[in-house]
Every structure is written in structure tokens, then in C-alpha cells.
Amino acid sequence: MGASSSTEQPVSAEQRELESLAASTGALPLLHKSFSKLSDPQTNTISIQTLQQCFHLSYEDPVSESQQKPESFPRLLDHLGSSIVDLFFMPEKGGINWIGFLRGYVKCCGRMSTSMSLNILLRIFAMAVKKLGLPSNLEFESEDADCKIDGSFLPSDLLLLLWMCWAMLWNVRTLKSSEREGKLLLPDIDHLVLSAVVSCGEVNSSFDAWDCDIMSLDVQLPVGKFLSWALPTTPTLSDCFTQFVTGRLQISVIAEDGAGSSEQISGDISSKASQALLLTRGKAWAISLGSRSTVSEEILKLCFSADIDGTYDNLLYRSSAHGKGLNRFWSNVEGYHGPLLILISANSEEAYQDNSKSRKWIVGALTQQGFENKDTYYGSSGNLYAISPIFHVFSPSGKEKNFVYSHLHPTGRVYEAHPKPVGIAFGGTTTNERIFMDEDFAKLIVRHHAMDKTYQHGPLIPNQGFLPVEASISEVEVWGLGGKHAKEVQNSFKKREELFTEQRRKVDLKTFASWEDSPEKMMMDMMGDPNRVQREDR
């Protein structure tokens, strides 16, 4: 309908501009089809109720991996569709015409800066909270997307905001999966909320990141500080909304009447699917929010996989399954030429000897290439992560390029006056590594960021002081993020190495001319009488 109406009447300058802006996002053909599907053929407009139903999102009983279970969250999602329509799609007489439809899409999903898209996300959240009847402390100066926002919110409000973004992404990502379309799994993202709390709020020295209830945490997070935290930590958070809008419009095109709503299809999912692994859905999602890249897309596939805890090709190494130590590690990652995500879980008991509770934490590193056996640093880029209990991202500083260090014992017994450390390290310098894991995967050393000029400054673990922290390693995981091609190349490499190993084990007697020339005959003669005089053939 959108295309036909534009040919029957002269195209206005506003329509040409809006169509150009929509075309810059690549969504103009989709908008034409969606408008034709949703609009009334007689009035050539879309009713408010039809568009609200298109964006309607409802999950009656979400399954939560976290201990946090806010009762208001399902009701908040019920108001998401109406909030989107009320904010961006202004109806004319009889409904929303083609120009109004284009204008609304460009307002919410057009090309814009990250700060503007985050403002839009906060505006939608504030509208949904208002419709729900809950108090909201966010104030917007005007209707513009780049207007100033005042106010603050609590950690419980931030949890609802992040879960709302996850629900939108979950909805459009799992529609193709017939096994889980009817259920919503809410990941444990306490580490992400606590990251904003310590960065934006005022917490005292007695704050315990391992033992705090986010729903009852009374810390005000100013919206200005929140945006300053979100821009470097979760710059792609607003993409959840744009993907949701685009995905629901695609569903309206391909679905039959009354279909295409994932909440109407029943399914069965488990909240314990990823708890055994270090890389849970919540941790994987937090890492993926850091950038727009093929690596982030591979991590998102882990978030929405049918069974992240099952036999998965992306999990190259796990110390509890493959065995601890550098040799076991190397036999599983060798030959993989692609981005890698390394997670290390450790427990620094000495730092918390006055507390009987377990103080486990997780750090990680993202490399853009496979591991190499070198006695020097290498790599072109990468990130360090403080993952649990508080999430932080440490991107490259640009001052040095000591991204990765991985050194095995030399094969030949050669004397070295100053032997290089054997193990795996990230950042820092030799003997002063930012993160160092020994060859037995038993001890982990985390040093202060003053020793490191490769990655950004910041604590990798809570309450980290200037002195090095020595910890006992409990688990190590390595995930391959290079896609199917990188895994196929590694499989070919392993098969080739196995063939070479098998060939070296065998001695082909056919390569010798006769028994007289064979090494076996020579050894037997020497064992019989080594001093026996033999005639030399000339």
C-alpha cells in the first residue's frame, strides 16, 4: 500500500526525505511490505491497535537464572508495545499513514549516535514504568531524542531496564527456534548491575559485592553518570530495541494472521542450562554488548543456543574436562586461528582470610588471534575483562602492544642463563604481567594496572590494591569465536598432526634394500660378537 499510494499522488519533500533516511538503514523494502500487510486497504492507514499488537510482548511466567525475581517485570513488558507506538507513531485521522509510519521508524531506528539511541531507550523505559503505575525519577526536557535527561534510578530499576532489553532481543532471536518460543529465560546479570553501581553510585568501604541484594540496594544512580558508564561498557545496548522493532515488522510480513507471536507458542527451557559453565548467558551477553563485530555475533549465538551446557564446538578447552596444565591446554587450542575468549575462575583466600565465605571471582581476556608458542609478547588487539562479581571492560590503551604471552617449555634441553617464564599472560611486561597463569594452571597472579600500558586502567577484582594478588585457579575455559571455518581449519590441522605422529611411530622395512643392510641385522651382529673380524667388500 505504501508503494502504490506514493505513485498515485505527487510525492512530497517530507516523504522523499523520510524514504531516503529509511533506505540508509536498509529497511525501506521491509517497511513497504510491512505497511501493506498491516494497513487497511480502504483507508490505507494502520490502526493504533494493530501496531500496538505488532509490538506487543508478553511472557506470563519468565524463568530466571538469578535469585532476583521482580514481580512487576512481566507487567512491564505488557506495556512495551503501547509505549513504543505512543512515543514514535503519531496517528492522523483514521490511523497512521505511510508518512507517519516512516517517521516513526526513523525516529526509533534511524541512523543516530549511541548517546541518542540510549536516550530513546530510557524514554521507552520511563513510559512503560509510568503506564505500569510505578514511580519514575527520569525527567526529559523535550521530545527530542538528544534532549537532556535529569534524575536517577535505583539498581532495581536498572535491572528491569536491562532485562527489558534482553527480553526484546530474546523474542526476535528465538522466534526461529520452535523448541523455546513460548518461554522467556532471564539471565543472571547481577555483575552488570553492580558494575553500574560502583561506577555511578556512592558506595562505602563496607560494600560487599559478593553478598548484596540488588532489589533492596538503596543507591541512587544519576542518569548522567549512567550514560557515561553505558557508552564504553554497553554501547550496543540500544541495538536490542532496534532489532526488536525490525524483527517484529519482519514477523508481520511473513506470519499468517494471528501467528508470529512467540508468547503464544509453548516451549520448555531450563534455568540451569548454563550454570555449570563459567560462560553463562548473562556473562556472554555482557561481553557481547561491548562492540559491534563478528566476534560479538558469535558470542550472542552462545547466549541464544538451545543448550549452552551441551556438547558445543565453540568450547575448545575446559580444565575440569580436559585436564589442567599448559600441555593439555595446548593440545586443545593448537591450530585454531581465530578470536578466542579465555575465562579464569580463581579464589584469593589470603586477601579475605578474615571472612569465612568463599570469595571466587572470574577474569577474562579476548584475543583476536590464536595462541602461539613464543617467549615474547604478540597480538594486534584484545580486551581484558573483570567478569564476576563486578563486570568491567578494559580495552587497549594504544601505548603498548603486549596483548598475549604464551610460552611452553623448549623442546631441546638448552641452557638459558635467564629463562623466560613458562605460562600464559595478558598485558604488562615479562615478569611483571597484568595477568599471569603458571604452566600447571594452579596459580594465578593479578597485578596492579600501573604495571600495564597495553590495556586500560582499572581493578580486575574487587578491593584490588597495589600489591600483586596470588590466587588458586579453580577452572579455565577457552571459547573459539572464529566461526565454523576456524573450527574446520583446526580439525584439519589435528588430523594432519595425528597422521604425522602415526607415521613417525612406524618403521617401514621396505625402505631397506635387504636383511644384510637392515639395522636389525647390524644390532644382532654387534650383540653376538662385536670384535669379530669382518671382510670388507671392495
Coordinates of C-alpha atoms in Angstrom, one line a residue, residues 46-517:
I46 CA -2.6 1.4 10.1
S47 CA -4.8 1.5 13.2
I48 CA -3.2 2.1 16.6
Q49 CA -4.4 -1.2 17.9
T50 CA -2.9 -3.1 15.0
L51 CA 0.5 -1.5 15.5
Q52 CA 0.4 -2.0 19.3
Q53 CA -0.3 -5.7 18.7
C54 CA 2.6 -5.9 16.3
F55 CA 5.0 -4.7 19.1
H56 CA 3.2 -6.4 21.9
L57 CA 5.4 -8.5 24.1
S58 CA 4.0 -10.7 26.9
Y59 CA 5.6 -13.5 29.0
E60 CA 3.4 -14.7 31.8
D61 CA 6.0 -16.7 33.8
P62 CA 9.6 -15.9 33.0
V63 CA 12.3 -18.4 34.1
S64 CA 15.1 -16.6 36.0
E65 CA 18.7 -17.8 36.4
S66 CA 19.1 -15.2 39.1
Q67 CA 17.9 -15.0 42.6
Q68 CA 16.4 -11.6 41.7
K69 CA 12.7 -12.0 40.7
P70 CA 10.9 -8.7 40.5
E71 CA 7.1 -9.4 40.3
S72 CA 6.5 -6.3 38.2
F73 CA 8.6 -7.3 35.3
P74 CA 6.0 -9.3 33.3
R75 CA 3.5 -6.5 33.7
L76 CA 6.2 -4.0 32.5
L77 CA 6.6 -6.0 29.2
D78 CA 2.8 -5.8 28.7
H79 CA 3.1 -2.0 28.3
L80 CA 6.1 -2.1 26.0
G81 CA 4.2 -2.2 22.7
S82 CA 1.8 0.7 23.6
S83 CA 4.8 2.8 24.8
I84 CA 6.6 2.4 21.5
V85 CA 3.5 3.4 19.5
D86 CA 2.7 6.4 21.7
L87 CA 6.2 7.8 21.6
F88 CA 7.1 7.4 17.9
F89 CA 4.0 6.8 15.8
M90 CA 1.7 9.8 15.7
P91 CA -1.7 8.9 14.2
E92 CA -3.6 11.1 11.7
K93 CA -7.3 11.0 11.0
G94 CA -8.2 7.3 10.8
G95 CA -4.8 5.9 11.8
I96 CA -1.1 6.0 10.8
N97 CA -0.5 6.7 7.2
W98 CA 2.6 5.9 5.2
I99 CA 4.5 9.1 6.1
G100 CA 3.6 8.7 9.8
F101 CA 4.8 5.1 9.6
L102 CA 8.1 6.1 8.1
R103 CA 8.5 9.0 10.5
G104 CA 8.0 6.7 13.5
Y105 CA 10.5 4.1 12.3
V106 CA 13.2 6.7 11.5
K107 CA 12.7 8.3 15.0
C108 CA 13.3 5.0 16.8
C109 CA 15.6 3.0 14.4
G110 CA 17.2 5.6 12.2
R111 CA 20.9 6.2 12.0
M112 CA 22.0 8.2 15.1
S113 CA 24.7 8.4 17.7
T114 CA 25.0 5.9 20.6
S115 CA 24.0 8.6 23.1
M116 CA 20.8 9.5 21.3
S117 CA 19.8 5.8 21.0
L118 CA 20.4 5.3 24.7
N119 CA 18.2 8.4 25.4
I120 CA 15.4 6.8 23.3
L121 CA 15.8 3.5 25.2
L122 CA 15.5 5.4 28.5
R123 CA 12.4 7.2 27.2
I124 CA 10.7 3.9 26.4
F125 CA 11.5 2.5 29.8
A126 CA 10.2 5.6 31.6
M127 CA 7.0 5.5 29.6
A128 CA 6.4 1.8 30.3
V129 CA 7.1 2.3 34.0
K130 CA 4.6 5.2 34.0
K131 CA 1.9 3.1 32.4
L132 CA 2.6 0.4 34.9
G133 CA 1.9 2.9 37.7
L134 CA 5.4 2.8 39.3
P135 CA 7.3 6.0 40.2
S136 CA 10.0 7.2 37.8
N137 CA 12.6 9.8 38.6
L138 CA 13.6 10.3 35.0
E139 CA 12.8 13.7 33.5
F140 CA 13.1 14.7 29.9
E141 CA 13.5 18.4 28.9
S142 CA 11.8 18.0 25.5
E143 CA 10.6 15.4 22.9
D144 CA 13.9 15.5 21.0
A145 CA 16.0 12.3 21.0
D146 CA 19.1 14.2 22.0
C147 CA 17.5 16.2 24.8
K148 CA 18.9 16.5 28.3
I149 CA 17.8 13.9 30.8
D150 CA 17.7 14.6 34.6
G151 CA 17.0 12.3 37.5
S152 CA 18.3 9.0 38.7
F153 CA 17.2 5.4 39.3
L154 CA 17.8 2.6 41.7
P155 CA 19.7 -0.6 41.0
S156 CA 16.4 -2.4 40.9
D157 CA 15.2 -0.1 38.1
L158 CA 18.4 -0.7 36.2
L159 CA 17.8 -4.5 36.5
L160 CA 14.4 -4.0 34.9
L161 CA 15.8 -1.9 32.1
L162 CA 18.5 -4.5 31.3
W163 CA 16.0 -7.3 31.4
M164 CA 13.6 -5.4 29.2
C165 CA 16.4 -5.1 26.6
W166 CA 17.2 -8.8 27.0
A167 CA 13.5 -9.8 26.5
M168 CA 13.3 -7.8 23.3
L169 CA 16.4 -9.5 21.9
W170 CA 15.3 -12.9 23.2
N171 CA 12.0 -12.5 21.4
V172 CA 13.3 -11.9 17.9
R173 CA 16.3 -14.2 18.3
T174 CA 14.3 -17.3 19.4
L175 CA 11.3 -17.0 17.1
K176 CA 13.0 -19.4 14.7
S177 CA 13.6 -21.9 17.5
S178 CA 10.4 -24.0 17.8
E179 CA 11.7 -25.6 21.0
R180 CA 11.7 -22.4 23.1
E181 CA 9.4 -19.9 21.5
G182 CA 6.9 -19.7 24.3
K183 CA 9.3 -19.1 27.3
L184 CA 11.5 -16.3 28.4
L185 CA 14.7 -17.1 30.2
L186 CA 16.1 -14.2 32.2
P187 CA 19.9 -14.5 32.7
D188 CA 21.8 -13.6 35.9
I189 CA 23.2 -10.1 35.2
D190 CA 23.9 -9.1 38.7
H191 CA 27.6 -8.5 37.7
L192 CA 26.4 -6.0 35.1
V193 CA 24.2 -4.1 37.5
L194 CA 26.9 -4.0 40.2
S195 CA 29.3 -2.6 37.6
A196 CA 27.0 0.4 37.2
V197 CA 26.5 0.7 41.0
V198 CA 30.2 1.0 41.8
S199 CA 30.8 3.3 38.7
C200 CA 27.8 5.6 39.2
G201 CA 26.7 5.4 42.8
E202 CA 28.3 6.3 46.1
V203 CA 29.1 3.1 48.0
N204 CA 31.0 2.9 51.2
S205 CA 34.1 0.8 52.0
S206 CA 32.0 -1.9 53.7
F207 CA 30.1 -2.6 50.4
D208 CA 30.3 -6.4 49.8
A209 CA 29.9 -7.3 46.1
W210 CA 29.7 -11.0 46.9
D211 CA 26.8 -10.6 49.3
C212 CA 24.3 -7.9 48.3
D213 CA 20.6 -7.9 47.3
I214 CA 20.2 -5.7 44.2
M215 CA 16.4 -5.4 44.7
S216 CA 16.9 -3.8 48.2
L217 CA 20.1 -1.9 47.4
D218 CA 19.4 1.8 48.1
V219 CA 21.9 3.5 46.0
Q220 CA 20.9 6.4 43.6
L221 CA 22.4 6.2 40.1
P222 CA 22.4 9.6 38.4
V223 CA 21.3 9.3 34.8
G224 CA 24.3 11.4 33.6
K225 CA 26.8 9.0 35.3
F226 CA 24.8 6.0 34.0
L227 CA 25.2 7.3 30.4
S228 CA 28.9 7.8 31.0
W229 CA 29.1 4.2 32.2
A230 CA 27.0 2.8 29.4
L231 CA 28.8 4.4 26.5
P232 CA 32.1 2.5 27.0
T233 CA 30.7 -0.6 28.8
T234 CA 27.4 -1.4 26.9
P235 CA 27.5 0.7 23.7
T236 CA 25.3 -1.7 21.8
L237 CA 22.5 -1.9 24.5
S238 CA 20.1 0.1 22.4
D239 CA 20.6 -2.3 19.5
C240 CA 18.2 -4.7 21.4
F241 CA 15.4 -2.2 20.7
T242 CA 16.1 -1.6 17.1
Q243 CA 16.5 -5.3 16.4
F244 CA 13.2 -5.9 18.2
V245 CA 11.3 -3.3 16.1
T246 CA 12.8 -4.6 12.9
G247 CA 12.2 -8.2 13.8
R248 CA 8.6 -7.7 14.7
L249 CA 7.9 -5.9 11.4
Q250 CA 9.5 -8.8 9.6
I251 CA 7.2 -11.2 11.5
S252 CA 4.2 -9.1 10.4
V253 CA 5.2 -9.7 6.8
I254 CA 5.9 -13.5 6.9
A255 CA 3.4 -14.6 9.6
E256 CA -0.2 -15.6 9.0
D257 CA -3.0 -13.7 10.7
G258 CA -2.8 -14.4 14.5
A259 CA 0.7 -16.0 14.2
G260 CA 4.2 -14.7 14.7
S261 CA 3.7 -14.0 18.4
S262 CA 6.3 -16.0 20.2
E263 CA 4.5 -15.8 23.5
Q264 CA 1.6 -17.9 22.1
I265 CA 3.7 -20.9 21.4
S266 CA 4.6 -23.2 24.3
G267 CA 8.0 -24.5 25.0
D268 CA 10.3 -25.9 27.7
I269 CA 13.6 -24.4 28.8
S270 CA 15.8 -24.9 31.8
S271 CA 17.1 -22.2 34.1
K272 CA 20.1 -24.4 34.9
A273 CA 21.3 -24.9 31.3
S274 CA 24.4 -22.7 31.6
Q275 CA 25.1 -22.6 35.3
A276 CA 27.8 -25.3 35.2
L277 CA 29.9 -23.2 32.8
L278 CA 31.9 -20.1 33.6
L279 CA 30.4 -18.5 30.4
T280 CA 26.8 -18.2 31.4
R281 CA 24.2 -16.5 29.2
G282 CA 24.4 -13.4 31.4
K283 CA 28.2 -13.1 31.2
A284 CA 28.2 -13.8 27.5
W285 CA 25.6 -11.1 26.9
A286 CA 27.6 -8.6 28.9
I287 CA 30.7 -9.3 26.8
S288 CA 28.8 -9.0 23.6
L289 CA 27.4 -5.6 24.5
G290 CA 30.9 -4.1 24.2
S291 CA 31.1 -3.8 20.5
R292 CA 29.5 -4.4 17.1
S293 CA 31.6 -7.1 15.4
T294 CA 31.5 -10.7 14.1
V295 CA 33.0 -11.7 17.5
S296 CA 30.1 -10.2 19.3
E297 CA 27.7 -12.0 17.0
E298 CA 29.4 -15.3 17.8
I299 CA 29.1 -14.6 21.5
L300 CA 25.4 -13.8 21.0
K301 CA 24.9 -17.2 19.4
L302 CA 26.1 -18.8 22.6
C303 CA 23.5 -16.7 24.5
F304 CA 20.6 -18.0 22.5
S305 CA 21.8 -21.5 21.7
A306 CA 19.4 -24.4 22.5
D307 CA 21.8 -25.8 25.1
I308 CA 24.9 -23.8 26.0
D309 CA 25.9 -26.6 28.5
G310 CA 25.8 -29.4 26.0
T311 CA 28.4 -30.6 23.5
Y312 CA 29.4 -27.4 21.8
D313 CA 32.0 -26.9 19.2
N314 CA 32.9 -23.4 20.4
L315 CA 34.2 -24.7 23.7
L316 CA 37.8 -25.6 22.8
Y317 CA 39.1 -26.3 26.3
R318 CA 37.8 -26.7 29.8
S319 CA 40.3 -27.6 32.6
S320 CA 37.8 -29.8 34.6
A321 CA 37.1 -31.9 31.5
H322 CA 40.4 -31.9 29.5
G323 CA 42.8 -31.7 32.5
K324 CA 44.8 -28.9 34.0
G325 CA 48.2 -27.7 32.7
L326 CA 49.7 -26.0 29.7
N327 CA 50.3 -29.2 27.7
R328 CA 46.6 -30.2 28.0
F329 CA 45.6 -26.7 27.1
W330 CA 47.9 -26.5 24.1
S331 CA 46.7 -29.8 22.7
N332 CA 43.2 -28.4 22.5
V333 CA 43.8 -24.9 21.2
E334 CA 46.7 -25.5 18.8
G335 CA 45.8 -24.9 15.2
Y336 CA 42.8 -22.6 16.0
H337 CA 43.4 -19.4 14.1
G338 CA 40.6 -17.1 15.2
P339 CA 39.4 -14.9 18.1
L340 CA 39.5 -16.6 21.5
L341 CA 37.7 -15.9 24.8
I342 CA 39.6 -17.1 27.9
L343 CA 37.9 -17.2 31.2
I344 CA 39.7 -17.9 34.5
S345 CA 37.9 -18.6 37.8
A346 CA 40.1 -18.2 40.9
N347 CA 39.8 -17.8 44.7
S348 CA 42.2 -15.5 46.6
E349 CA 41.8 -16.8 50.1
E350 CA 44.7 -14.8 51.6
A351 CA 43.0 -11.5 50.7
Y352 CA 39.9 -12.4 52.5
Q353 CA 41.2 -14.6 55.4
D354 CA 39.1 -12.6 57.8
N355 CA 35.9 -13.8 56.1
S356 CA 34.9 -17.5 56.1
K357 CA 32.8 -17.1 52.9
S358 CA 34.2 -18.1 49.6
R359 CA 35.4 -15.2 47.5
K360 CA 35.6 -16.5 44.0
W361 CA 36.0 -14.2 41.1
I362 CA 36.3 -14.5 37.3
V363 CA 38.6 -12.6 34.9
G364 CA 38.9 -13.0 31.2
A365 CA 40.6 -12.0 28.0
L366 CA 39.5 -11.7 24.4
T367 CA 42.2 -12.2 21.8
Q368 CA 41.8 -11.5 18.0
Q369 CA 44.0 -14.5 17.0
G370 CA 45.0 -18.0 18.1
F371 CA 47.8 -18.8 20.6
E372 CA 51.4 -19.1 19.5
N373 CA 54.4 -20.6 21.4
K374 CA 56.6 -17.6 21.8
D375 CA 58.9 -16.2 24.5
T376 CA 57.8 -12.7 23.7
Y377 CA 54.5 -10.8 23.7
Y378 CA 52.4 -10.8 20.5
G379 CA 49.0 -9.9 19.2
S380 CA 47.3 -7.0 17.4
S381 CA 44.3 -6.2 19.7
G382 CA 42.2 -7.6 22.5
N383 CA 40.3 -6.8 25.7
L384 CA 40.6 -7.7 29.4
Y385 CA 37.5 -8.3 31.5
A386 CA 36.6 -8.3 35.1
I387 CA 33.6 -10.6 34.8
S388 CA 32.4 -11.6 38.3
P389 CA 31.3 -10.4 40.8
I390 CA 31.6 -7.0 39.1
F391 CA 31.8 -6.6 35.3
H392 CA 34.3 -4.2 33.7
V393 CA 35.9 -3.9 30.2
F394 CA 39.5 -2.9 29.7
S395 CA 40.1 -2.0 26.1
P396 CA 43.6 -1.3 24.5
S397 CA 45.2 1.9 25.6
G398 CA 47.3 2.2 22.5
K399 CA 50.5 2.8 24.3
E400 CA 52.0 -0.7 24.1
K401 CA 51.1 -4.0 22.3
N402 CA 51.8 -6.6 24.9
F403 CA 48.5 -8.3 24.4
V404 CA 49.2 -12.0 24.8
Y405 CA 52.1 -14.1 26.0
S406 CA 52.1 -17.9 25.8
H407 CA 55.3 -19.8 26.3
L408 CA 55.9 -23.6 26.6
H409 CA 59.0 -25.4 27.7
P410 CA 61.6 -25.5 24.9
T411 CA 61.8 -28.9 23.2
G412 CA 65.6 -29.0 23.3
R413 CA 67.5 -29.0 26.6
V414 CA 69.4 -25.8 26.0
Y415 CA 70.9 -23.9 28.9
E416 CA 69.4 -20.4 29.4
A417 CA 71.0 -18.0 31.8
H418 CA 67.8 -16.1 32.1
P419 CA 64.9 -18.4 31.2
K420 CA 61.6 -16.8 30.1
P421 CA 58.5 -17.5 32.2
V422 CA 56.5 -20.6 31.2
G423 CA 52.8 -19.9 31.2
I424 CA 50.1 -17.6 29.8
A425 CA 49.9 -13.9 30.4
F426 CA 48.0 -10.8 29.3
G427 CA 49.3 -7.2 29.5
G428 CA 52.2 -5.8 31.4
T429 CA 55.7 -6.9 30.7
T430 CA 57.8 -10.0 31.2
T431 CA 58.0 -10.9 34.9
N432 CA 55.5 -8.1 35.6
E433 CA 52.4 -9.4 33.8
R434 CA 49.0 -7.9 34.4
I435 CA 47.5 -11.4 34.4
F436 CA 49.8 -14.5 34.6
M437 CA 48.8 -18.1 34.8
D438 CA 51.5 -20.7 35.5
E439 CA 52.2 -23.8 33.5
D440 CA 50.3 -26.1 35.9
F441 CA 47.2 -23.9 35.9
A442 CA 47.3 -23.9 39.6
K443 CA 48.3 -20.3 40.4
L444 CA 47.1 -17.0 39.0
I445 CA 48.8 -13.7 39.7
V446 CA 46.9 -10.4 39.1
R447 CA 49.0 -7.2 39.3
H448 CA 48.1 -3.6 39.6
H449 CA 47.3 -1.7 36.4
A450 CA 50.3 0.5 36.9
M451 CA 52.4 -2.4 35.6
D452 CA 50.4 -2.4 32.3
K453 CA 50.5 0.1 29.4
T454 CA 48.7 -2.2 27.0
Y455 CA 45.2 -2.2 28.5
Q456 CA 43.1 0.5 30.2
H457 CA 43.5 1.1 33.9
G458 CA 41.1 -0.3 36.5
P459 CA 40.8 -3.1 39.1
L460 CA 40.3 -6.6 37.8
I461 CA 39.0 -7.8 41.1
P462 CA 37.1 -6.0 43.9
N463 CA 39.2 -4.2 46.5
Q464 CA 42.4 -4.8 44.5
G465 CA 45.4 -3.0 46.0
F466 CA 48.8 -2.1 44.6
L467 CA 50.4 -5.4 45.7
P468 CA 50.1 -8.5 43.4
V469 CA 47.2 -10.8 44.2
E470 CA 48.0 -14.5 44.2
A471 CA 45.0 -16.9 43.7
S472 CA 44.3 -20.6 43.3
I473 CA 42.8 -21.4 39.9
S474 CA 39.6 -23.5 40.0
E475 CA 38.5 -23.5 36.4
V476 CA 39.8 -22.4 32.9
E477 CA 37.7 -22.2 29.8
V478 CA 38.6 -21.3 26.2
W479 CA 35.9 -20.5 23.7
G480 CA 36.6 -20.2 19.9
L481 CA 34.8 -17.3 18.3
G482 CA 36.1 -17.7 14.7
G483 CA 33.0 -19.4 13.4
K484 CA 32.8 -22.7 11.6
H485 CA 35.7 -22.0 9.2
A486 CA 38.2 -21.6 12.0
K487 CA 37.0 -24.8 13.6
E488 CA 37.2 -26.7 10.4
V489 CA 40.8 -25.5 9.9
Q490 CA 41.7 -26.7 13.4
N491 CA 40.1 -30.1 12.8
S492 CA 42.2 -30.5 9.5
F493 CA 45.3 -29.4 11.4
K494 CA 44.7 -32.0 14.1
K495 CA 44.1 -34.8 11.6
R496 CA 47.3 -33.9 9.8
E497 CA 49.2 -33.9 13.1
E498 CA 47.8 -37.3 14.1
L499 CA 48.8 -38.7 10.7
F500 CA 52.4 -37.4 11.0
T501 CA 52.6 -38.8 14.6
E502 CA 51.4 -42.2 13.4
Q503 CA 53.9 -42.2 10.6
R504 CA 56.8 -41.4 12.9
R505 CA 55.9 -44.3 15.1
K506 CA 56.2 -46.8 12.3
V507 CA 59.4 -48.2 10.7
D508 CA 58.8 -49.4 7.1
L509 CA 61.2 -52.3 6.5
K510 CA 60.6 -52.0 2.8
T511 CA 62.7 -48.9 2.7
F512 CA 65.8 -51.0 3.4
A513 CA 67.4 -52.9 0.4
S514 CA 67.8 -56.3 2.2
W515 CA 68.3 -58.0 5.5
E516 CA 72.0 -57.5 5.3
D517 CA 71.5 -53.8 5.2

